[in-house]
Tab-separated table of C-alpha atoms in Angstrom:
chain	number	residue	atom	x	y	z
A	1	MET	CA	114.316	57.398	141.615
A	2	SER	CA	116.318	59.112	139.131
A	3	PRO	CA	115.083	62.565	138.149
A	4	ALA	CA	113.939	62.804	134.610
A	5	PRO	CA	115.917	64.240	132.089
A	6	ALA	CA	115.690	67.934	131.349
A	7	PRO	CA	114.093	69.040	128.244
A	8	HIS	CA	116.452	69.900	125.310
A	9	GLY	CA	117.748	73.637	124.885
A	10	ARG	CA	117.593	76.377	127.942
A	11	THR	CA	115.339	76.425	130.879
A	12	GLY	CA	114.719	78.888	132.865
A	13	ARG	CA	115.621	81.386	130.796
A	14	PRO	CA	113.800	83.212	127.645
A	15	PRO	CA	115.005	82.608	124.730
A	16	LEU	CA	117.336	84.766	122.612
A	17	THR	CA	115.948	87.196	120.477
A	18	SER	CA	117.658	89.804	118.444
A	19	ARG	CA	116.540	93.084	116.898
A	20	ALA	CA	116.630	92.168	113.594
A	21	GLN	CA	114.461	88.880	114.508
A	22	ILE	CA	111.728	91.147	115.971
A	23	LEU	CA	111.792	93.955	112.908
A	24	LEU	CA	111.662	90.997	110.660
A	25	THR	CA	108.670	89.726	112.523
A	26	ALA	CA	106.547	92.494	113.346
A	27	ARG	CA	107.112	93.479	109.440
A	28	ARG	CA	105.565	90.201	108.698
A	29	LEU	CA	102.459	90.200	110.900
A	30	ILE	CA	102.230	94.175	109.178
A	31	ASP	CA	102.082	92.924	105.883
A	32	GLU	CA	99.645	90.739	106.755
A	33	ASP	CA	96.879	92.258	108.541
A	34	GLY	CA	97.853	96.128	108.746
A	35	TRP	CA	100.308	97.997	111.341
A	36	GLU	CA	96.998	99.619	113.367
A	37	LYS	CA	96.783	95.107	114.265
A	38	LEU	CA	100.172	94.737	115.524
A	39	THR	CA	100.219	94.486	119.275
A	40	ILE	CA	103.327	94.038	121.501
A	41	ARG	CA	101.551	90.581	123.196
A	42	ARG	CA	101.137	89.188	119.472
A	43	LEU	CA	104.430	90.480	118.395
A	44	ALA	CA	106.074	88.574	121.353
A	45	ALA	CA	103.810	85.528	120.821
A	46	GLU	CA	104.812	85.063	117.399
A	47	ILE	CA	108.357	85.331	118.644
A	48	GLY	CA	107.857	82.791	121.295
A	49	ILE	CA	108.762	85.023	124.109
A	50	GLY	CA	107.186	87.054	126.620
A	51	ALA	CA	105.610	90.427	126.347
A	52	THR	CA	108.165	91.573	129.285
A	53	THR	CA	111.091	90.275	127.864
A	54	LEU	CA	109.686	92.202	124.471
A	55	TYR	CA	109.942	95.701	126.350
A	56	HIS	CA	114.069	94.914	126.935
A	57	HIS	CA	114.522	95.756	123.111
A	58	ILE	CA	111.499	97.942	121.965
A	59	ARG	CA	109.885	101.100	124.456
A	60	ASN	CA	106.321	100.478	122.893
A	61	LYS	CA	104.507	100.177	119.767
A	62	ASP	CA	105.049	103.656	118.620
A	63	ASP	CA	109.333	103.149	119.257
A	64	LEU	CA	108.615	99.620	117.544
A	65	LEU	CA	107.163	101.590	114.069
A	66	LEU	CA	109.960	104.197	114.315
A	67	LEU	CA	112.710	100.859	114.107
A	68	LEU	CA	110.937	99.426	111.074
A	69	LEU	CA	110.689	102.685	109.220
A	70	ASN	CA	114.374	103.787	109.869
A	71	HIS	CA	115.802	100.268	108.665
A	72	HIS	CA	113.013	99.984	106.007
A	73	ILE	CA	114.405	103.642	104.683
A	74	GLU	CA	118.120	102.890	105.371
A	75	GLN	CA	117.728	99.603	103.025
A	76	ILE	CA	117.098	101.501	100.290
A	77	GLY	CA	119.287	102.218	97.442
A	78	ARG	CA	120.136	105.954	96.959
A	79	PRO	CA	120.001	107.396	93.858
A	80	PRO	CA	122.698	109.213	92.460
A	81	LEU	CA	121.948	112.925	93.041
A	82	PRO	CA	122.024	114.997	89.931
A	83	GLY	CA	123.603	118.768	90.647
A	84	GLU	CA	120.767	120.577	89.195
A	85	PRO	CA	118.695	122.098	92.232
A	86	ARG	CA	115.381	120.874	90.172
A	87	GLU	CA	116.501	117.723	88.956
A	88	ARG	CA	117.516	117.162	92.608
A	89	ILE	CA	114.215	117.437	93.908
A	90	VAL	CA	112.515	115.291	91.724
A	91	THR	CA	115.334	112.198	91.686
A	92	ALA	CA	114.989	112.863	95.605
A	93	ALA	CA	110.684	112.660	95.251
A	94	THR	CA	110.514	109.772	92.771
A	95	ALA	CA	112.687	107.728	95.379
A	96	MET	CA	110.395	108.690	98.424
A	97	ARG	CA	107.309	107.781	95.954
A	98	ASP	CA	109.113	104.204	95.071
A	99	ALA	CA	109.695	103.820	99.074
A	100	LEU	CA	106.569	104.370	100.079
A	101	ALA	CA	104.930	102.148	97.504
A	102	ALA	CA	106.601	99.236	98.059
A	103	TRP	CA	105.766	99.558	102.172
A	104	PRO	CA	102.115	101.888	102.115
A	105	TRP	CA	101.896	101.418	105.499
A	106	ALA	CA	104.702	103.500	106.106
A	107	ALA	CA	103.073	106.762	104.365
A	108	GLU	CA	99.907	106.453	107.038
A	109	VAL	CA	102.045	106.177	109.662
A	110	LEU	CA	104.229	109.152	108.577
A	111	SER	CA	101.196	111.357	107.370
A	112	ALA	CA	101.914	114.200	110.257
A	113	ASP	CA	104.179	116.936	109.697
A	114	GLY	CA	105.913	116.606	112.545
A	115	PHE	CA	107.226	112.882	111.342
A	116	VAL	CA	110.706	114.696	110.300
A	117	GLY	CA	111.664	114.851	114.130
A	118	LEU	CA	110.968	111.236	114.495
A	119	LEU	CA	113.468	109.807	111.917
A	120	ASP	CA	117.054	108.652	112.286
A	121	GLU	CA	119.327	111.034	110.507
A	122	SER	CA	120.650	108.377	108.178
A	123	ALA	CA	116.997	108.451	107.100
A	124	MET	CA	116.319	112.001	106.233
A	125	TRP	CA	118.180	111.743	103.203
A	126	MET	CA	115.295	112.375	100.996
A	127	VAL	CA	113.936	115.381	102.961
A	128	GLU	CA	117.462	116.561	102.941
A	129	ALA	CA	117.700	116.233	99.365
A	130	VAL	CA	114.409	118.182	98.666
A	131	VAL	CA	115.078	121.156	101.141
A	132	ALA	CA	118.855	121.702	99.883
A	133	GLY	CA	117.595	121.438	96.311
A	134	ALA	CA	114.998	124.033	96.832
A	135	HIS	CA	117.543	126.186	98.721
A	136	ASP	CA	120.489	126.438	96.095
A	137	HIS	CA	117.281	127.006	93.602
A	138	GLY	CA	116.966	130.475	95.605
A	139	CYS	CA	114.656	129.708	98.141
A	140	THR	CA	114.283	131.005	101.798
A	141	PRO	CA	114.254	128.512	104.376
A	142	GLU	CA	110.494	129.057	104.433
A	143	GLN	CA	109.916	128.629	100.704
A	144	SER	CA	112.056	125.569	101.204
A	145	VAL	CA	109.584	123.888	103.871
A	146	ASP	CA	106.869	124.424	101.719
A	147	VAL	CA	108.487	122.790	98.613
A	148	PHE	CA	108.614	119.833	100.613
A	149	ARG	CA	105.543	119.538	102.495
A	150	SER	CA	103.792	120.234	98.836
A	151	ILE	CA	105.754	117.700	97.933
A	152	TRP	CA	105.197	115.372	100.605
A	153	TYR	CA	101.420	115.569	100.084
A	154	TYR	CA	101.236	114.708	96.685
A	155	THR	CA	103.720	112.087	97.125
A	156	VAL	CA	101.414	110.782	100.026
A	157	GLY	CA	98.073	111.316	98.482
A	158	GLU	CA	99.665	109.212	95.041
A	159	VAL	CA	100.691	106.303	97.260
A	160	LEU	CA	97.915	105.842	99.668
A	161	VAL	CA	94.918	106.227	96.993
A	162	ARG	CA	96.537	103.780	95.139
A	163	ALA	CA	97.461	101.480	97.947
A	164	HIS	CA	93.645	101.396	99.396
A	165	SER	CA	92.158	101.210	95.906
A	166	ALA	CA	94.482	98.157	95.511
A	167	ARG	CA	93.326	97.009	98.725
A	168	ARG	CA	89.489	97.057	97.572
A	169	GLN	CA	90.593	94.949	94.754
A	170	GLU	CA	91.881	92.358	96.247
A	171	GLU	CA	89.077	92.332	98.868
A	172	GLY	CA	86.567	91.886	95.966
A	173	ARG	CA	85.221	95.266	96.347
A	174	PRO	CA	86.380	97.253	93.662
A	175	PHE	CA	84.603	100.778	92.932
A	176	ALA	CA	81.363	100.332	90.336
A	177	HIS	CA	81.888	101.275	86.802
A	178	ARG	CA	79.420	104.315	86.380
A	179	ASP	CA	77.716	104.140	83.149
A	180	ASP	CA	74.523	105.646	84.734
A	181	LEU	CA	75.260	109.180	84.783
A	182	ASP	CA	73.171	111.726	83.403
A	183	PRO	CA	74.686	113.875	80.595
A	184	ALA	CA	72.501	116.854	81.443
A	185	GLN	CA	73.643	116.875	85.033
A	186	VAL	CA	77.600	115.752	84.875
A	187	PRO	CA	78.016	115.800	80.577
A	188	HIS	CA	81.896	115.748	80.813
A	189	LEU	CA	82.045	112.998	83.329
A	190	ALA	CA	79.099	110.746	81.530
A	191	ALA	CA	81.246	111.313	78.462
A	192	ILE	CA	83.849	109.450	80.108
A	193	GLY	CA	81.777	106.851	81.687
A	194	VAL	CA	83.203	103.600	82.238
A	195	ARG	CA	86.734	104.611	81.195
A	196	TRP	CA	87.556	106.446	84.396
A	197	ALA	CA	89.396	103.477	85.913
A	198	ASP	CA	91.380	102.384	83.094
A	199	LEU	CA	92.543	106.252	82.984
A	200	ALA	CA	92.800	106.744	86.491
A	201	ALA	CA	95.026	103.254	86.965
A	202	ARG	CA	97.600	105.348	84.800
A	203	ASP	CA	101.139	106.278	86.227
A	204	ILE	CA	101.251	109.762	85.902
A	205	TYR	CA	103.215	110.470	89.077
A	206	PRO	CA	106.388	111.465	87.411
A	207	GLU	CA	104.645	113.834	84.853
A	208	GLY	CA	102.766	115.279	87.744
A	209	LEU	CA	105.796	115.490	90.164
A	210	ARG	CA	107.733	117.950	87.414
A	211	THR	CA	104.671	119.870	86.717
A	212	PHE	CA	104.337	120.234	90.086
A	213	VAL	CA	107.893	121.343	91.033
A	214	ASP	CA	108.396	123.841	88.656
A	215	GLY	CA	105.182	125.630	89.610
A	216	LEU	CA	106.783	125.459	93.503
A	217	LEU	CA	109.876	126.912	92.390
A	218	ALA	CA	108.442	129.140	90.139
A	219	ARG	CA	106.148	130.503	92.617
A	220	ALA	CA	109.020	130.680	95.355
A	221	THR	CA	111.209	132.289	93.264
A	222	SER	CA	108.502	135.165	92.050
A	223	ARG	CA	107.783	135.856	96.221
A	224	ALA	CA	111.993	135.982	96.791
A	225	SER	CA	111.911	138.782	93.714
A	226	GLY	CA	108.661	140.982	94.721
């Protein structure tokens, strides 16, 4: 009896997998279900390979997330950075907000002070621009780090609050409009009432950022001269 014909394609070998394919599939899964639910086993199944084969390309989930973050940041176009230190900080911080808003889960992964040490140097340009701008304004190294951290907290908070609010809307769980507040207890909030949602939805990040940067630089300058 003649042997059965071999199936089409390779046999006895895992399918070829590229890093680009891994990152593309991982990003799709994260966009669908969030980064918390991403597992190496599920990613391997989606690609059509075994988890052991996938470990030839990435060490673990943390390694995968860093690869995704670095790749995401590297794909972002760098805006021209102004020479004036204050405007350079504002431009870099705005680019940082836009990058995180395009992929909010990254803000959650990076919500730790030590994240700078995890990124590739090529992905640190926004951090470098803020710190350099503060330095050129006259800040000490300590003050420059303070400027960045303060802006980072403000930016991450803005991104995460808006992302979580949008998720609630998509899930049909919007926050209730309050029209039952007692003016005797909270007169100003009662006066705003149901307008709160519309007022909170406005994008005031650029205005708040400039005010914030002005205050940070003024405080740093006063400490330096004191």
